[in-house]
Each structure stands twice: as structure tokens, then as C-alpha cells.
Amino acid sequence: MVNDDSFVIRKALKVRGKSLAFRNAAVGDAEFILSLRTDEDRSRYLSYTSPDLRAQQDWLAKYAEASDQAYFIIESLAGEPLGTVRLYDPKGDSFCWGSWILKRDRPSWAAMESALMVYSYAVDHLGFHRSHFDVRKGNEKVWTFHERFGAVRVAENELDYFYELGLDAIRASLAKYRRYLPESVSVEWLNTVSN
Ligand SMILES: CC(C)(COP(=O)(O)OP(=O)(O)OC[C@H]1O[C@@H](n2cnc3c(N)ncnc32)[C@H](O)[C@@H]1OP(=O)(O)O)[C@@H](O)C(=O)NCCC(=O)NCCS
């Protein structure tokens, strides 16, 4: 039996990949996040977000106090914000990820590189062995993307498909798609703890 306490979703100040970085989300990102989450096309398969800026700022202020999830702004290495991604809901040695959005004029490789960065961060730096997540049934492009990564559909309800991805599949995808992320991500931890 896995000890639930031994797997923790730590936040990082910065996670660097090949051409992208993840930066810990802050209250100042509320406007950018709202612009993505209230874009009709981008948000079709996401849970509802109030268009109220103050509510988004409050959500981010609460996030700053949370210790069970990591919410990132996906940026170019030059610091241009491109999207968001979130790691949350640790269950034993499995982590969940989602809130994955890239703006419309994203580079074509951003989806691949950001997904690989999530797995590299979670497996190489946080020590997780598996991932679980759900995708709206209508979001066919996205569940097809995950299935090409080796995600296995394990359940469904009226709205969603539920997926799991084991360590072997994660490692196989990191190897198969290494041209998008040739090395493990590098991490600058919050609170000056280094790794
Ligand atoms: C989810 C999201 C971030 C994915 O990004 P995306 O850029 O749309 O991803 P795509 O599936 O188009 O993949 C990007 C490119 O990588 C390519 N690609 C995808 N999987 C690939 C694979 N396994 N091998 C090689 N190339 C692959 C695609 O062909 C595409 O190339 P192209 O731009 O030349 O067509 C984006 O669609 C989005 O923001 N959606 C709205 C929010 C959402 O629904 N999020 C998911 C719920 S959590």
C-alpha cells in the first residue's frame, strides 16, 4: 500500500524545458488567465469560470496559500505567456493534471513540449509513478492527444472519459518524443529550496 503522504505536489517558481518554461501563477496573472478561460473557443470543454476579475484574483490569492497543487503559466523562455497548466489531486503515487490551455496563436510544438514537461516534472522531480485525469467526451482532439501518449481509458460518465497513464507509458513517451524535450526539466523551487 502506498503511503499517501510520501507523494506531494510541490510548487516551483520556475520549471524550464527546451523552449518553454512554467512559472508559478500569481495574482497578477488573473487577467491573462481570464482571457483564456472566457474565450468561447478555448473554454468550451472547461469548467465554468466567472468573468469577474476580482473573483479570479481571489482564487489566485487562495492558491498562493495552498500546498496541494501547482498552477503554472506556460511561457516562452523570453517570458511571453502562452497558456496554463495545473497539477493537483494527488492520490498515492498518482497525480492529476489539467487546466491545460494554450492561447490561439501558440507555437505548433507547445502542446507536445508542455505535456512532456508536466510528466518530467511530476516523475523526475516529484517522484510520482502514475497520472490520472479526465477529459470531456466531446474534446476528441485532446483525448486523442492523450491516447497517443499511452493514456488508457479506465472509466466514463455522461460527460467525461477518465484516463490513467503508468510510469512505463510516461517514460516511453518522454523517450519517443524527446525531440520536443531532450532533457529532463530543470526546476527552481519556491522558498529557495534547490533540487
Ligand atoms: C489542450 C490544448 C492545450 C492542446 O494544444 P493544441 O495545440 O491544440 O494541441 P494539438 O493537439 O493541436 O497538437 C499540437 C501539434 O502537435 C502535434 N501533435 C499532437 N500529438 C502529437 C504526437 N503524439 N506526435 C507528434 N505530433 C503531435 C499536432 O499534430 C499539432 O501539430 P500541428 O500544429 O502541426 O497541427 C489546446 O487545444 C487548448 O488550449 N484547448 C482548449 C482548452 C482545453 O480543452 N484543454 C483540455 C482540457 S484540460
Coordinates of C-alpha atoms and ligand atoms in Angstrom, one line a residue:
M1 CA 0.0 0.0 0.0
V2 CA 1.4 3.4 -1.0
N3 CA 1.8 5.9 1.8
D4 CA -0.2 8.9 0.6
D5 CA 2.0 11.4 2.5
S6 CA 5.1 10.4 0.5
F7 CA 3.9 12.0 -2.7
V8 CA 3.4 15.7 -2.7
I9 CA 2.7 18.2 -5.5
R10 CA 5.3 20.8 -4.7
K11 CA 5.1 24.2 -6.3
A12 CA 8.1 25.6 -8.2
L13 CA 9.0 29.1 -9.0
K14 CA 10.1 28.1 -12.5
V15 CA 10.3 24.8 -14.5
R16 CA 12.4 25.1 -17.6
G17 CA 12.1 22.9 -20.7
K18 CA 13.6 23.2 -24.2
S19 CA 11.8 26.3 -25.5
L20 CA 9.2 26.8 -22.8
A21 CA 9.1 27.5 -19.1
F22 CA 6.4 27.1 -16.4
R23 CA 6.1 29.9 -14.0
N24 CA 4.2 29.7 -10.7
A25 CA 0.9 31.5 -11.2
A26 CA 0.4 34.7 -9.2
V27 CA -2.4 37.2 -8.6
G28 CA -1.0 39.4 -11.3
D29 CA -1.8 36.6 -13.9
A30 CA -5.6 36.9 -13.2
E31 CA -6.3 39.0 -16.4
F32 CA -4.3 36.6 -18.7
I33 CA -6.0 33.5 -17.2
L34 CA -9.4 35.1 -17.5
S35 CA -8.7 36.0 -21.2
L36 CA -8.1 32.3 -21.8
R37 CA -10.8 30.9 -19.7
T38 CA -13.5 33.2 -21.0
D39 CA -12.5 32.7 -24.7
E40 CA -15.5 30.9 -26.1
D41 CA -13.5 28.6 -28.3
R42 CA -10.7 27.8 -25.7
S43 CA -13.1 27.2 -22.8
R44 CA -15.7 25.0 -24.5
Y45 CA -14.6 21.9 -22.6
L46 CA -13.5 23.5 -19.3
S47 CA -15.4 24.0 -16.1
Y48 CA -17.1 27.4 -15.9
T49 CA -15.1 30.4 -14.9
S50 CA -16.7 33.6 -13.7
P51 CA -15.6 36.6 -15.9
D52 CA -15.2 38.6 -12.7
L53 CA -11.6 39.8 -12.4
R54 CA -11.8 40.2 -8.7
A55 CA -13.0 36.6 -8.3
Q56 CA -10.1 35.3 -10.3
Q57 CA -7.7 37.4 -8.2
D58 CA -9.2 35.9 -5.1
W59 CA -8.9 32.4 -6.5
L60 CA -5.2 33.0 -7.1
A61 CA -4.6 34.6 -3.7
K62 CA -6.1 31.4 -2.2
Y63 CA -3.9 29.3 -4.5
A64 CA -0.8 31.1 -3.1
E65 CA -1.7 29.6 0.3
A66 CA -2.4 26.1 -1.0
S67 CA 0.1 23.3 -0.7
D68 CA -1.6 20.5 -2.6
Q69 CA -1.4 21.8 -6.2
A70 CA 0.9 23.6 -8.6
Y71 CA -0.7 26.0 -11.1
F72 CA 1.6 27.3 -13.8
I73 CA 1.7 29.9 -16.5
I74 CA 3.2 28.3 -19.6
E75 CA 5.6 30.8 -21.1
S76 CA 8.2 31.1 -23.9
L77 CA 11.7 31.3 -22.5
A78 CA 11.6 35.0 -23.2
G79 CA 8.7 35.3 -20.8
E80 CA 5.7 35.6 -23.2
P81 CA 2.7 34.0 -21.6
L82 CA 1.2 31.2 -23.8
G83 CA -1.1 29.3 -21.5
T84 CA -1.7 27.5 -18.2
V85 CA -1.4 24.0 -16.8
R86 CA -2.1 22.6 -13.3
L87 CA -1.0 19.6 -11.3
Y88 CA -3.4 18.7 -8.5
D89 CA -5.4 15.9 -6.7
P90 CA -2.5 13.5 -5.7
K91 CA -3.8 10.0 -5.0
G92 CA -1.0 7.9 -3.6
D93 CA 1.7 7.7 -6.3
S94 CA -0.6 9.2 -9.0
F95 CA -1.1 12.9 -9.8
C96 CA -3.8 14.6 -11.8
W97 CA -3.2 17.3 -14.3
G98 CA -5.5 19.6 -16.2
S99 CA -6.5 23.3 -16.6
W100 CA -4.4 22.9 -19.7
I101 CA -5.0 25.8 -22.1
L102 CA -2.8 27.3 -24.8
K103 CA -3.7 30.6 -26.5
R104 CA -4.8 30.6 -30.1
D105 CA -1.5 31.8 -31.6
R106 CA 0.6 29.2 -29.8
P107 CA 3.7 27.7 -31.4
S108 CA 2.9 24.3 -33.0
W109 CA 5.2 22.4 -30.6
A110 CA 3.8 24.0 -27.4
A111 CA 1.2 21.2 -26.7
M112 CA 3.8 18.4 -27.0
E113 CA 6.5 20.2 -25.1
S114 CA 4.2 21.4 -22.2
A115 CA 2.7 17.9 -21.8
L116 CA 6.2 16.3 -21.7
M117 CA 7.3 19.0 -19.2
V118 CA 4.3 18.1 -16.9
Y119 CA 5.4 14.4 -16.9
S120 CA 9.1 15.2 -16.4
Y121 CA 8.4 17.5 -13.5
A122 CA 6.0 15.0 -11.9
V123 CA 8.1 11.9 -12.4
D124 CA 11.7 13.1 -12.3
H125 CA 11.3 15.8 -9.6
L126 CA 8.2 15.0 -7.6
G127 CA 8.6 11.2 -7.7
F128 CA 5.1 10.3 -8.9
H129 CA 4.7 6.9 -10.8
R130 CA 1.4 7.4 -12.5
S131 CA -1.1 10.0 -13.7
H132 CA -4.9 10.2 -13.8
F133 CA -7.1 12.8 -15.5
D134 CA -10.4 13.3 -17.1
V135 CA -11.3 14.8 -20.5
R136 CA -14.7 15.8 -21.8
K137 CA -16.1 13.3 -24.2
G138 CA -16.6 16.0 -26.8
N139 CA -13.0 17.1 -26.6
E140 CA -11.9 14.5 -29.0
K141 CA -8.7 16.3 -30.2
V142 CA -7.5 16.3 -26.6
W143 CA -8.3 12.8 -25.6
T144 CA -6.8 11.6 -28.9
F145 CA -3.6 13.5 -27.9
H146 CA -3.5 11.7 -24.5
E147 CA -4.2 8.3 -26.0
R148 CA -1.2 8.8 -28.3
F149 CA 0.8 9.4 -25.1
G150 CA -0.3 6.0 -23.9
A151 CA -3.2 7.0 -21.7
V152 CA -5.7 4.2 -21.0
R153 CA -9.4 5.0 -20.7
V154 CA -10.5 3.3 -17.5
A155 CA -14.0 4.8 -16.9
E156 CA -16.6 7.2 -18.2
N157 CA -19.7 9.0 -17.1
E158 CA -22.2 11.0 -19.1
L159 CA -19.8 13.9 -19.6
D160 CA -16.2 12.7 -19.2
Y161 CA -13.7 10.0 -20.0
F162 CA -11.3 9.0 -17.2
Y163 CA -7.7 8.1 -18.1
E164 CA -4.7 6.7 -16.4
L165 CA -1.1 6.7 -17.5
G166 CA 1.5 4.5 -15.9
L167 CA 5.2 5.0 -15.4
D168 CA 6.2 2.8 -18.3
A169 CA 4.0 4.7 -20.7
I170 CA 5.2 8.0 -19.4
R171 CA 8.9 7.0 -19.8
A172 CA 8.1 5.6 -23.3
S173 CA 6.6 8.9 -24.4
L174 CA 9.4 11.0 -22.9
A175 CA 11.8 8.9 -25.0
K176 CA 9.6 8.7 -28.1
Y177 CA 9.1 12.5 -28.2
R178 CA 12.5 13.5 -26.9
R179 CA 13.0 15.9 -29.8
Y180 CA 10.4 18.2 -28.1
L181 CA 12.1 17.8 -24.7
P182 CA 15.6 16.3 -25.0
E183 CA 16.4 16.5 -21.3
S184 CA 14.6 16.4 -18.0
V185 CA 13.1 19.8 -17.0
S186 CA 15.2 21.9 -14.6
V187 CA 13.5 23.3 -11.5
E188 CA 13.8 26.4 -9.4
W189 CA 11.9 25.7 -6.3
L190 CA 9.9 28.2 -4.3
N191 CA 11.3 29.2 -0.9
T192 CA 14.9 29.0 -2.2
V193 CA 15.0 25.2 -1.7
S194 CA 17.1 23.8 -4.6
N195 CA 16.9 20.4 -6.4
Ligands
LIG1 C1 -5.4 21.3 -24.9 C2 -4.5 22.2 -25.8 C3 -3.6 22.9 -24.8 C4 -3.7 21.3 -26.7 O1 -2.9 22.1 -27.5 P1 -3.1 22.1 -29.1 O2 -2.0 23.0 -29.7 O3 -4.5 22.3 -29.5 O4 -2.6 20.6 -29.4 P2 -2.7 19.8 -30.8 O5 -3.4 18.5 -30.5 O6 -3.2 20.7 -31.9 O7 -1.2 19.5 -31.0 C5 -0.3 20.5 -31.4 C6 0.6 20.0 -32.5 O8 1.3 18.8 -32.1 C7 1.0 17.7 -33.0 N1 0.9 16.5 -32.2 C8 0.0 16.2 -31.3 N2 0.2 15.0 -30.8 C9 1.3 14.5 -31.4 C10 2.1 13.4 -31.3 N3 1.7 12.4 -30.5 N4 3.2 13.2 -32.1 C11 3.5 14.2 -32.9 N5 2.9 15.4 -33.0 C12 1.8 15.5 -32.3 C13 -0.3 18.1 -33.6 O9 -0.4 17.4 -34.8 C14 -0.2 19.5 -33.8 O10 0.6 19.8 -34.9 P3 0.1 21.0 -36.0 O11 0.1 22.3 -35.2 O12 1.2 20.9 -37.0 O13 -1.2 20.5 -36.4 C15 -5.4 23.2 -26.6 O14 -6.1 22.5 -27.6 C16 -6.3 24.1 -25.8 O15 -5.9 25.1 -25.2 N6 -7.6 23.6 -25.8 C17 -8.6 24.4 -25.0 C18 -8.6 24.0 -23.6 C19 -8.9 22.5 -23.4 O16 -9.8 22.0 -23.9 N7 -8.0 21.9 -22.5 C20 -8.1 20.5 -22.3 C21 -8.9 20.2 -21.1 S1 -7.8 20.1 -19.6

